[in-house]
Coordinates of C-alpha atoms and ligand atoms in Angstrom, one line a residue:
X1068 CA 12.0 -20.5 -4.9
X1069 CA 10.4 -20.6 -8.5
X1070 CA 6.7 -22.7 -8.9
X1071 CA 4.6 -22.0 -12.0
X1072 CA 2.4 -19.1 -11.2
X1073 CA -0.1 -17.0 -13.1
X1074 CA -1.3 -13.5 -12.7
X1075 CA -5.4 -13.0 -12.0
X1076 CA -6.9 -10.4 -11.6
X1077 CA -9.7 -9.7 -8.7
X1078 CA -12.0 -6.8 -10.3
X1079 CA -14.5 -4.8 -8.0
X1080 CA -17.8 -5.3 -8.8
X1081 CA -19.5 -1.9 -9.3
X1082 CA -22.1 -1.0 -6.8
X1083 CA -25.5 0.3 -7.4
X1084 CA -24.7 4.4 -5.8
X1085 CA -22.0 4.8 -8.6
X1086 CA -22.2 8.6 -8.9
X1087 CA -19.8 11.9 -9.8
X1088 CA -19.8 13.7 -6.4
X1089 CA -16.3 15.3 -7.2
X1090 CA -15.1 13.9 -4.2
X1091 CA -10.8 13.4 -4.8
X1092 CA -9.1 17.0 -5.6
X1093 CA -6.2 16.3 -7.8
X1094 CA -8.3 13.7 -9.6
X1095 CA -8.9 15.5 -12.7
X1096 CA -11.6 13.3 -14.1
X1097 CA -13.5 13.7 -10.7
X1098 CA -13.4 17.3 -10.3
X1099 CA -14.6 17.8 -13.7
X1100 CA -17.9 15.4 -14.1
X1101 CA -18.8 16.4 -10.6
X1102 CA -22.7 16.8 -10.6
X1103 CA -23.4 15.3 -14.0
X1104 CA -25.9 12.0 -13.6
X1105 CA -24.1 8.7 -13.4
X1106 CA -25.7 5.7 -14.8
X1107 CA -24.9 2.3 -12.6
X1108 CA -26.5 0.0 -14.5
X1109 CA -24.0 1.2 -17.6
X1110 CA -21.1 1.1 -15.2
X1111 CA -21.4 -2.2 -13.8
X1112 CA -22.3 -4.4 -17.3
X1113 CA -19.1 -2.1 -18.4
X1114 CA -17.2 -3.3 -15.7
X1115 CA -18.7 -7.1 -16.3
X1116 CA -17.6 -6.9 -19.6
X1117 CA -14.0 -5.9 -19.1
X1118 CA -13.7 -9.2 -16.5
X1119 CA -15.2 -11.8 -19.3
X1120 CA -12.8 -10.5 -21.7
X1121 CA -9.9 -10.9 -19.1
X1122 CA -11.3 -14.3 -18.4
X1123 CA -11.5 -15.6 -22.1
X1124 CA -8.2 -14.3 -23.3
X1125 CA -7.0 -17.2 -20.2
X1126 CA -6.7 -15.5 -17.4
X1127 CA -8.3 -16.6 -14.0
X1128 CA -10.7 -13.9 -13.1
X1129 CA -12.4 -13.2 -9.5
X1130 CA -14.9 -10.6 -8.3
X1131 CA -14.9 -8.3 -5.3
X1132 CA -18.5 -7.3 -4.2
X1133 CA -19.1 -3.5 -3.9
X1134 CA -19.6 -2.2 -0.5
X1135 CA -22.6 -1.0 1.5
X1136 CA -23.2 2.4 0.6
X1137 CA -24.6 4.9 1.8
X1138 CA -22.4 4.1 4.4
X1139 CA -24.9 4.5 7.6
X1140 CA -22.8 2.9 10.3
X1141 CA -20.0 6.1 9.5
X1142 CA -22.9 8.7 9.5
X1143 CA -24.1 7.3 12.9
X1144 CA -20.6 7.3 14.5
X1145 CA -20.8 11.1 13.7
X1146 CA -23.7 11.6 15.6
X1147 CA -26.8 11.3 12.9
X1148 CA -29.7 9.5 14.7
X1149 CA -32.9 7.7 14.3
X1150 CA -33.9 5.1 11.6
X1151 CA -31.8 4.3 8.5
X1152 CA -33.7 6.5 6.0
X1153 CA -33.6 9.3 8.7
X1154 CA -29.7 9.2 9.1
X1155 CA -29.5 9.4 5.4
X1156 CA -31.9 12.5 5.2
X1157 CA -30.5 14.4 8.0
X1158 CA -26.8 13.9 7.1
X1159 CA -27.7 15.1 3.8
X1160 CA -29.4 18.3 4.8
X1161 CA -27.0 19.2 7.5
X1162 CA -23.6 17.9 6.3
X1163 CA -23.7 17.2 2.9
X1164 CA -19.9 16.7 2.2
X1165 CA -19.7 14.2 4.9
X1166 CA -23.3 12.1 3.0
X1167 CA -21.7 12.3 -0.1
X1168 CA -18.7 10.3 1.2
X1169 CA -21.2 8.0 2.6
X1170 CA -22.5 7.2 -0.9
X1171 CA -19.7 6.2 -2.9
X1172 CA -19.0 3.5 -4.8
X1173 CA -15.2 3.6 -4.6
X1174 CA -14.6 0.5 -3.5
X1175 CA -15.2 -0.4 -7.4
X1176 CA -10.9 0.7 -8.3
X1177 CA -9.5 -2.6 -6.5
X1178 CA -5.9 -1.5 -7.7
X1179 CA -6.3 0.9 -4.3
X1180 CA -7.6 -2.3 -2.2
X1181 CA -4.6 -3.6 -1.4
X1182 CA -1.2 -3.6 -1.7
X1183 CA -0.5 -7.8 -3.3
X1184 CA 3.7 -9.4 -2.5
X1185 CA 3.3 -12.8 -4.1
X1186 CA 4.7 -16.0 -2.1
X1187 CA 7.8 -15.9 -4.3
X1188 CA 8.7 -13.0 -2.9
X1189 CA 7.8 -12.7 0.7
X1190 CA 10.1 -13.9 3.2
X1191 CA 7.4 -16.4 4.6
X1192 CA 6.3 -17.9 1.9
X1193 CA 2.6 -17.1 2.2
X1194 CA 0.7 -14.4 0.0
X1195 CA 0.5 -11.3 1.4
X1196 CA -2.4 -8.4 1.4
X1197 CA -2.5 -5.5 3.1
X1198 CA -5.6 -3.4 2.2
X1199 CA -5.0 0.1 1.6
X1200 CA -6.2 3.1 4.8
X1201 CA -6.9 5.2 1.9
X1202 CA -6.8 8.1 4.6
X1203 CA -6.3 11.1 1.5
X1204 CA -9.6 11.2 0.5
X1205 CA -12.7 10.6 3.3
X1206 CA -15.0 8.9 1.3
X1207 CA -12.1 6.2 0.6
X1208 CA -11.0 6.0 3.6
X1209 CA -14.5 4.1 4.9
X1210 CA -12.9 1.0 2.4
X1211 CA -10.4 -0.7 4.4
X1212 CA -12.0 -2.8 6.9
X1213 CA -14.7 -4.3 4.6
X1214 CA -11.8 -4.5 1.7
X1215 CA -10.4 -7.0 4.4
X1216 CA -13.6 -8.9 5.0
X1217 CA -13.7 -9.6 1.6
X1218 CA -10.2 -10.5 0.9
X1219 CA -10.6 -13.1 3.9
X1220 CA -13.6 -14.5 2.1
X1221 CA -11.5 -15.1 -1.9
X1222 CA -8.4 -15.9 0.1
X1223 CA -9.4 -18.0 3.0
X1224 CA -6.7 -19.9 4.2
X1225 CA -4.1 -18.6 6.6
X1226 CA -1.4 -21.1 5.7
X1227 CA -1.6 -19.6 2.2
X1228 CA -2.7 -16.2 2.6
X1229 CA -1.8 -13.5 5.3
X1230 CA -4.6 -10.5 4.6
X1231 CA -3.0 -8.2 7.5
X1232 CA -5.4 -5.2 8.6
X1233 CA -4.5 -1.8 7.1
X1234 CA -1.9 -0.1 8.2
X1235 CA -2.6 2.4 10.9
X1236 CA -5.5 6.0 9.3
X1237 CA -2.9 8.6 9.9
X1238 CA -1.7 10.9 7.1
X1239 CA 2.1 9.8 8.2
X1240 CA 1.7 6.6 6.6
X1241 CA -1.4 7.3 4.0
X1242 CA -1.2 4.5 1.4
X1243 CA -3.1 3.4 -1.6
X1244 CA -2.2 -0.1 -2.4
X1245 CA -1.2 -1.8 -5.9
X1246 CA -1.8 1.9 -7.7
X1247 CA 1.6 2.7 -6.5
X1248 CA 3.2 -0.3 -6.5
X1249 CA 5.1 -2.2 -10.1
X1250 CA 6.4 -6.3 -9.9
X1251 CA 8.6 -7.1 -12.6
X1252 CA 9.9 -10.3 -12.8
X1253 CA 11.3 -13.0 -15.5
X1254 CA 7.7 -15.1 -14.9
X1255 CA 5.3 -15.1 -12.5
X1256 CA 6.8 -17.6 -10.2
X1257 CA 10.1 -16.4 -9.3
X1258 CA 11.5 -14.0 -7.4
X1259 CA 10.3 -10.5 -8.6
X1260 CA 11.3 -6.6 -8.1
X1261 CA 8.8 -4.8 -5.8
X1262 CA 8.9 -0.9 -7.4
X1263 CA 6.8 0.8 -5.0
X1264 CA 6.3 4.6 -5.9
X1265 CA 6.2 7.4 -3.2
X1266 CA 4.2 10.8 -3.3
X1267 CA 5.6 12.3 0.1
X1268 CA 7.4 11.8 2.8
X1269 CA 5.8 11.5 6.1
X1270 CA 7.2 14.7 8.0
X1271 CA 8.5 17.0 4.9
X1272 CA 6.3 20.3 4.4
X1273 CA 4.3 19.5 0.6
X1274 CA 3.3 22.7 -0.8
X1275 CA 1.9 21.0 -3.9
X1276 CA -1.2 21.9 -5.4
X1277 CA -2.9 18.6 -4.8
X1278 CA -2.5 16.0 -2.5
X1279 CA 0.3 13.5 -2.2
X1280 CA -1.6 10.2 -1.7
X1281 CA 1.3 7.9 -0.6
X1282 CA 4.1 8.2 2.1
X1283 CA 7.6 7.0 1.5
X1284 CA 7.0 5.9 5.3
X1285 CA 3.7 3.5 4.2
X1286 CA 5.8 1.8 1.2
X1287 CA 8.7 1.2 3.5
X1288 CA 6.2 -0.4 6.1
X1289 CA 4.1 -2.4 3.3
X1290 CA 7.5 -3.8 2.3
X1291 CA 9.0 -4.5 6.0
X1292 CA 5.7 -6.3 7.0
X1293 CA 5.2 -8.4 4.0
X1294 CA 8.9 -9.9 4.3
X1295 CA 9.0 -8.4 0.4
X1296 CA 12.6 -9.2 -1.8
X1297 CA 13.3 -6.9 -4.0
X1298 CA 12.6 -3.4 -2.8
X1299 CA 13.0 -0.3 -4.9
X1300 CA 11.4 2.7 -3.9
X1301 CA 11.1 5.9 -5.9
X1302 CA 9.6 9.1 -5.7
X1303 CA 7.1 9.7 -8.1
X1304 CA 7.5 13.0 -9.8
X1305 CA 6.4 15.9 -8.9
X1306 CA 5.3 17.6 -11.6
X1307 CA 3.3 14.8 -12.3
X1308 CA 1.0 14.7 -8.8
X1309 CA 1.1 18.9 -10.1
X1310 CA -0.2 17.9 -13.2
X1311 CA -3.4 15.5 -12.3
X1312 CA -1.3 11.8 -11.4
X1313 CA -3.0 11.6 -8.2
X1314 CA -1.7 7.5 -8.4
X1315 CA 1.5 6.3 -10.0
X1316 CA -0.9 3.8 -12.4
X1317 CA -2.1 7.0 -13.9
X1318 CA 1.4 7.3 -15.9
X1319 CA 2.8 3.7 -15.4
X1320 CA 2.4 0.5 -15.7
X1321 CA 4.6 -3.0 -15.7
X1322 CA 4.5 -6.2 -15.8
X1323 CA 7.0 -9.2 -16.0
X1324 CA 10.3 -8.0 -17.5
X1325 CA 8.6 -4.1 -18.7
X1326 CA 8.0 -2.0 -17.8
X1327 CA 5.8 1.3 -19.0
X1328 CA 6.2 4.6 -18.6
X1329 CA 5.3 8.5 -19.1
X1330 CA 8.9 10.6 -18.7
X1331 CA 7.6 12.5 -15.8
X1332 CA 6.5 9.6 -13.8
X1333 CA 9.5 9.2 -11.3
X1334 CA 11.3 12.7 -9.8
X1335 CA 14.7 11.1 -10.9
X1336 CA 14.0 8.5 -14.0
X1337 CA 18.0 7.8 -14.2
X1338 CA 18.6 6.6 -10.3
X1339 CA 14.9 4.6 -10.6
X1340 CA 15.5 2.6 -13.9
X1341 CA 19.0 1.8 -12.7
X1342 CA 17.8 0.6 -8.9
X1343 CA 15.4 -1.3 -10.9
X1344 CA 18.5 -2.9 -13.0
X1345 CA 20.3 -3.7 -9.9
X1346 CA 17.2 -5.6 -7.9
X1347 CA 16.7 -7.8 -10.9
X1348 CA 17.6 -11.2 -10.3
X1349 CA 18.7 -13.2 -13.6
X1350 CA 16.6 -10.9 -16.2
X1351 CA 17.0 -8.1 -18.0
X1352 CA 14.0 -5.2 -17.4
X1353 CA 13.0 -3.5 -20.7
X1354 CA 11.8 -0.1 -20.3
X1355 CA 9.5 1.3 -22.5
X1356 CA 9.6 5.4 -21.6
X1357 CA 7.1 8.0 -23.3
X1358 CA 8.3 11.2 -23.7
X1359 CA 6.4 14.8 -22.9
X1360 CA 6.9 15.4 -26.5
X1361 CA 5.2 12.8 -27.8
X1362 CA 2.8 13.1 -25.6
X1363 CA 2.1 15.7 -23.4
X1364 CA 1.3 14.8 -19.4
X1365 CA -2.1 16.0 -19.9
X1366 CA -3.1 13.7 -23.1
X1367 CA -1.5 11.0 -21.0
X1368 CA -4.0 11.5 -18.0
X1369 CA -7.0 12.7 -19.6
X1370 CA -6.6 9.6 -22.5
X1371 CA -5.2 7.2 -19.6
X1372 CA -2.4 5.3 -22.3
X1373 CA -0.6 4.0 -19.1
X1374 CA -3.8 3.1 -17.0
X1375 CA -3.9 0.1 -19.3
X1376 CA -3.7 -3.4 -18.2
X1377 CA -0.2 -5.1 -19.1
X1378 CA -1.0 -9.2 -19.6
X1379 CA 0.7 -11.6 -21.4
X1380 CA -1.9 -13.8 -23.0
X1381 CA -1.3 -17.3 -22.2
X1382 CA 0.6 -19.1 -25.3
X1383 CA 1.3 -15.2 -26.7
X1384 CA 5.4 -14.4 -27.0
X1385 CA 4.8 -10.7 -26.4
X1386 CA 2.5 -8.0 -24.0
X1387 CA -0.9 -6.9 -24.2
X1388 CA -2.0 -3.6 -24.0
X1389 CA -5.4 -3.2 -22.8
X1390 CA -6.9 0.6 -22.6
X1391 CA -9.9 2.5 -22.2
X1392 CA -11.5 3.5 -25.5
X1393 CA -10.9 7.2 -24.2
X1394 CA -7.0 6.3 -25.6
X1395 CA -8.1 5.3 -29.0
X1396 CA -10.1 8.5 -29.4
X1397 CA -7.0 10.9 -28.2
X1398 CA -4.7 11.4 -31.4
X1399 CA -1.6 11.4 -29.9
X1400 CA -2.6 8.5 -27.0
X1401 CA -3.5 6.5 -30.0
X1402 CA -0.2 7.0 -32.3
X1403 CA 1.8 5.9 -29.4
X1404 CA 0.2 3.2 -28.9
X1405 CA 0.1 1.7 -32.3
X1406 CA 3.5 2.7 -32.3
X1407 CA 4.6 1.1 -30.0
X1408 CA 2.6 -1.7 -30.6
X1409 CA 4.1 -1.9 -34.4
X1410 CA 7.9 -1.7 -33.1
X1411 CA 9.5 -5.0 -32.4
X1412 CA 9.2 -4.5 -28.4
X1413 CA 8.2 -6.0 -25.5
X1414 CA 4.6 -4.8 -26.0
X1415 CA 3.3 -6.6 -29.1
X1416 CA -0.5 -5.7 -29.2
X1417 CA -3.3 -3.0 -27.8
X1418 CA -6.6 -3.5 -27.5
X1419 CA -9.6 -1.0 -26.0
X1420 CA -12.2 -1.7 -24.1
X1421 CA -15.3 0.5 -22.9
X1422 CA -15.2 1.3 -19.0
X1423 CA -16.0 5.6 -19.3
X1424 CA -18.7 6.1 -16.4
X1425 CA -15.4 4.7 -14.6
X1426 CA -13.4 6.8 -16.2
X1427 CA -14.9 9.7 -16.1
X1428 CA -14.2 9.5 -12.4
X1429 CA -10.6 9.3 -13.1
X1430 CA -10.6 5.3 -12.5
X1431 CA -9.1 3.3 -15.8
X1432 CA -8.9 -0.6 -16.8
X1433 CA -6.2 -0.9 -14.5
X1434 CA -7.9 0.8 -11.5
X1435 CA -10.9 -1.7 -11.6
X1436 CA -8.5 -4.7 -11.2
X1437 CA -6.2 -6.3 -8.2
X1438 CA -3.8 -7.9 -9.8
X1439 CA -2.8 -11.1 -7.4
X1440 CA 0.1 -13.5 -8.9
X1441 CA -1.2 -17.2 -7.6
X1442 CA 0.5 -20.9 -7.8
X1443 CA -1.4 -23.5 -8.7
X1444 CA -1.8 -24.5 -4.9
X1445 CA -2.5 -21.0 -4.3
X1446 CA -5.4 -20.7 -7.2
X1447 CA -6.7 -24.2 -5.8
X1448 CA -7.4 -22.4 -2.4
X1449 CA -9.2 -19.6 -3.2
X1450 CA -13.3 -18.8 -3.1
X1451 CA -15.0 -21.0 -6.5
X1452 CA -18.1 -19.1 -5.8
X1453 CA -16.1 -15.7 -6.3
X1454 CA -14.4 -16.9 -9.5
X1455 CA -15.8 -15.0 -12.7
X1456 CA -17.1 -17.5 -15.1
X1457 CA -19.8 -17.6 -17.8
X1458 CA -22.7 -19.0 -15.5
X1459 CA -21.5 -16.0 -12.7
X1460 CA -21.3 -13.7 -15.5
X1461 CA -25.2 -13.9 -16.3
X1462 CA -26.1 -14.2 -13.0
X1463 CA -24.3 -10.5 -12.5
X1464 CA -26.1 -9.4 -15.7
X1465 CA -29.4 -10.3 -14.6
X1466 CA -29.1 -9.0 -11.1
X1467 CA -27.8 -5.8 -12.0
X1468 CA -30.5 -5.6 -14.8
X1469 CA -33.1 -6.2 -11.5
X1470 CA -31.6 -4.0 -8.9
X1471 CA -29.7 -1.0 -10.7
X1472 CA -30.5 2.3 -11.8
X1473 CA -30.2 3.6 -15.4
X1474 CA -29.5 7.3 -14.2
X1475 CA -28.3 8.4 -10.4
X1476 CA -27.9 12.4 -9.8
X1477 CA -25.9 13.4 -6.6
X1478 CA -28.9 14.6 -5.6
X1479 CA -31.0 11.3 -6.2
X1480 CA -28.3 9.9 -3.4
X1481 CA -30.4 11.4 0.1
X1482 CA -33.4 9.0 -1.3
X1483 CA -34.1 6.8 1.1
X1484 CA -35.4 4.3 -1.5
X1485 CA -32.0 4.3 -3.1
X1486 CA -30.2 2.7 0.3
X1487 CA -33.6 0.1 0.4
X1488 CA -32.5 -0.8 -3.4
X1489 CA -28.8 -0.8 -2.6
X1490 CA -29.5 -3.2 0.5
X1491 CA -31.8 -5.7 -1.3
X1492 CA -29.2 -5.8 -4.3
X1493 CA -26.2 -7.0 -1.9
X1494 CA -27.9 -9.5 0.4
X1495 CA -28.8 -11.2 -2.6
X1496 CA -25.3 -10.8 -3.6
X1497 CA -24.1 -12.3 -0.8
X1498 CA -26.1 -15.1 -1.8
X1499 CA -24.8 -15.6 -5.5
X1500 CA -21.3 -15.1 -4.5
X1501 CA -21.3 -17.7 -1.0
X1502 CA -20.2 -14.5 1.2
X1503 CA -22.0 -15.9 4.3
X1504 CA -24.3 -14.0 6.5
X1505 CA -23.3 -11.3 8.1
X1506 CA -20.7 -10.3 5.0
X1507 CA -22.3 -6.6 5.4
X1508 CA -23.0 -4.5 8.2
X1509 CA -26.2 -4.0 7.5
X1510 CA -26.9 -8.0 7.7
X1511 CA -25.5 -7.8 11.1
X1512 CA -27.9 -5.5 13.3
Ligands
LIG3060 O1 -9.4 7.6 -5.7 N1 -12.0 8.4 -7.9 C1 -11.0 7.5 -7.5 C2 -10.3 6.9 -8.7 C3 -9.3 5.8 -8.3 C4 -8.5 5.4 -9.5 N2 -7.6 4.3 -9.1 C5 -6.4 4.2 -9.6 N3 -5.8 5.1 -10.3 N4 -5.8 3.1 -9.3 C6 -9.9 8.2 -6.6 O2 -9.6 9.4 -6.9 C7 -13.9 9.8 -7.4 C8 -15.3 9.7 -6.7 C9 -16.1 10.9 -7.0 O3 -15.6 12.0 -7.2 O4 -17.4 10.7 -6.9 C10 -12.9 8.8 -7.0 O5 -12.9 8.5 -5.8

């Protein structure tokens, strides 16, 4: 069934403990800033800034609030006791890796929320979510079930929206949502192809260097449960995870009929592109592949090319390319780019935008956004009060401006004052965004 449909993007908002703990081996960007002082105020105005200009090049915009971090609940369940500020302290001094988790402020990359199988292509009819277990990394895997509180609150009606819990935290089925999965379609509203990208498989040995984040097993159970059309799984290469691709976004991207990609992304490029050919309903997919030559894996993930976001521009013929500055300032990033940008392809235009204290954990424009395809019935039923608009926009500003730090050090994360600031910076939150009360866990006891 085809209805008009548009692609928004749900971004999450950055939360005030933004900080370089080097918590995700295999993330490059992560392992090397780890220790250096963060600066949430910078990160979240970044972040702001890529939404308004998503939202005035046409495109409906939403925001996902950060979650409460440090996480005290988690610490408690592992045995730290007494009052808030004395959990924090004594985790820190006696487990640190386990605080540090506590603290992050992961939820911001919303590409790992969830994985997104619009209504034209689930067997229902509904739209459906399943937020990600995250299980790889610790500190991630605290996201899921408030990632699910607040896709209930932008997508709150059942006859529209199924948001399913994640799927079960064991490594057998570790996922990581919409980083490994690619829709390609004609337009929006019909019937699409579901690439979803593969690291593992659930019971083979992986002697890889770094972790495998997704299991052939979780993609196979996203798709079953979802009713999805339009199934292709690959394996994503391996000499990419070897390399630093800890997520399939990190070396491509898609969107409607192209899609975007380093050489090394998939382990067999051939059998992927021509599964892809095969799922495709009445188009044609246009592949647009990078080679090592021109650019070598390691320009591609330290300059993030493919970590771009992929938009048509409402009333615009061809694509969008829109990277991290970090792309313009590598050579070789930048020549294919403008390259490809200059050809008469699918991808007609690039533009960069400023997100580094994201990036330098590893986490690019396309890792702060969820991309959700909506019909207009769809778009009518979601949250107003968590739709990005001007007026929202300077709310965010001015609240962030109030309750956020201009520096953070790991170390400055064990201050009690710090989970006081974080607290009284999300219940007002929950205010300007209409999360009602007990939203966060810390609201609740
Ligand atoms: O899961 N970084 C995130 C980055 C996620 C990027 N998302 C996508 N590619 N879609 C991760 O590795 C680092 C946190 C730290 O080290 O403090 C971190 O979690």
């Amino acid at each position: 069934m085809t209805s008009p449909a548009v692609e928004a993007n749900a971004d999450g908002l950055i939360g005030p403990t933004h900080s370089y703990a080097g918590l995700s081996p295999g993330n490059l960007a992560s392992s090397l800033n780890k220790g250096e002082a963060s600066n949430p105020r910078a990160a979240v105005l970044q972040g702001l800034e890529k939404m308004k200009l998503l939202a005035d090049l046409g495109l409906p915009q939403f925001v996902l609030p950060p979650h409460e971090r440090p996480d005290i609940g988690f610490l408690r369940s592992l045995g730290f006791a007494g009052s808030d500020g004395q959990v924090l302290e004594t985790a820190w001094k006696q487990a640190p890796s386990l605080a540090a988790a506590a603290c992050s402020a992961s939820p911001m990359w919303a590409a790992n929320a969830a994985t997104v199988t619009p209504s034209a292509d689930s067997a229902d009819g509904r739209l459906h979510f399943t937020p990600a277990n995250l299980v790889t990394n610790l500190h991630r895997s605290l996201e899921h079930a408030q990632t699910k509180r607040a896709l209930d609150a932008l997508f709150p009606d059942p006859a529209r929206f199924a948001v399913h819990d994640a799927l079960p935290s064991v490594g057998h089925l570790a996922d990581e949502g919409a980083a490994n999965h690619v829709r390609l379609c004609a337009d929006h509203g019909s019937a699409g192809v579901n690439l979803l990208v593969w690291g593992r498989e659930a019971w083979e040995g992986w002697d890889g260097p770094y972790p495998a984040r997704q299991t052939r097993e979780a993609s196979e159970a996203l798709a079953r449960r979802h009713g999805a059309s339009g199934v292709v799984l690959a394996r994503q290469g391996k000499a990419a995870i070897a390399g630093g691709t800890f997520h399939n976004d990190v070396v491509c991207v898609g969107a409607l009929d192209t899609l975007f990609f380093h050489e090394l992304a998939f382990e067999d490029t051939a059998a992927t592109l021509e599964a892809v050919r095969r799922a495709a309903d009445g188009f044609e997919p246009k592949f647009v592949e990078v080679s090592a030559t021109d650019l070598p894996l390691a320009d591609a993930i330290s300059s993030y090319l493919f970590n771009s976001m992929l938009i048509r521009i409402p009333g615009e013929d061809r694509l969008t390319l829109i990277c991290p500055t970090e792309t313009e300032e590598n050579p070789r990033s930048r020549a294919v780019a403008e390259r490809i940008a200059g050809s008469n392809g699918p991808i007609g235009q690039v533009r960069y935008v400023d997100v580094r204290q994201s990036m330098r954990n590893g986490g690019g424009p396309a890792c702060l956004r969820l991309r959700v395809v909506l019909n207009e019935a769809e778009l009518a039923a979601t949250s107003d009060a968590m739709r990005f608009t001007p007026a929202l926009h300077a709310k965010l500003n001015e609240w962030a401006g109030r309750h956020y730090r201009d520096e953070l050090t790991p170390r400055d994360l064990a201050d009690p004052q710090l989970l006081e600031e974080s607290r009284g910076a999300l219940d007002e939150l929950t205010g300007i965004l209409s999360l009602g009360s007990g939203f966060y866990p810390f609201q609740r006891s």
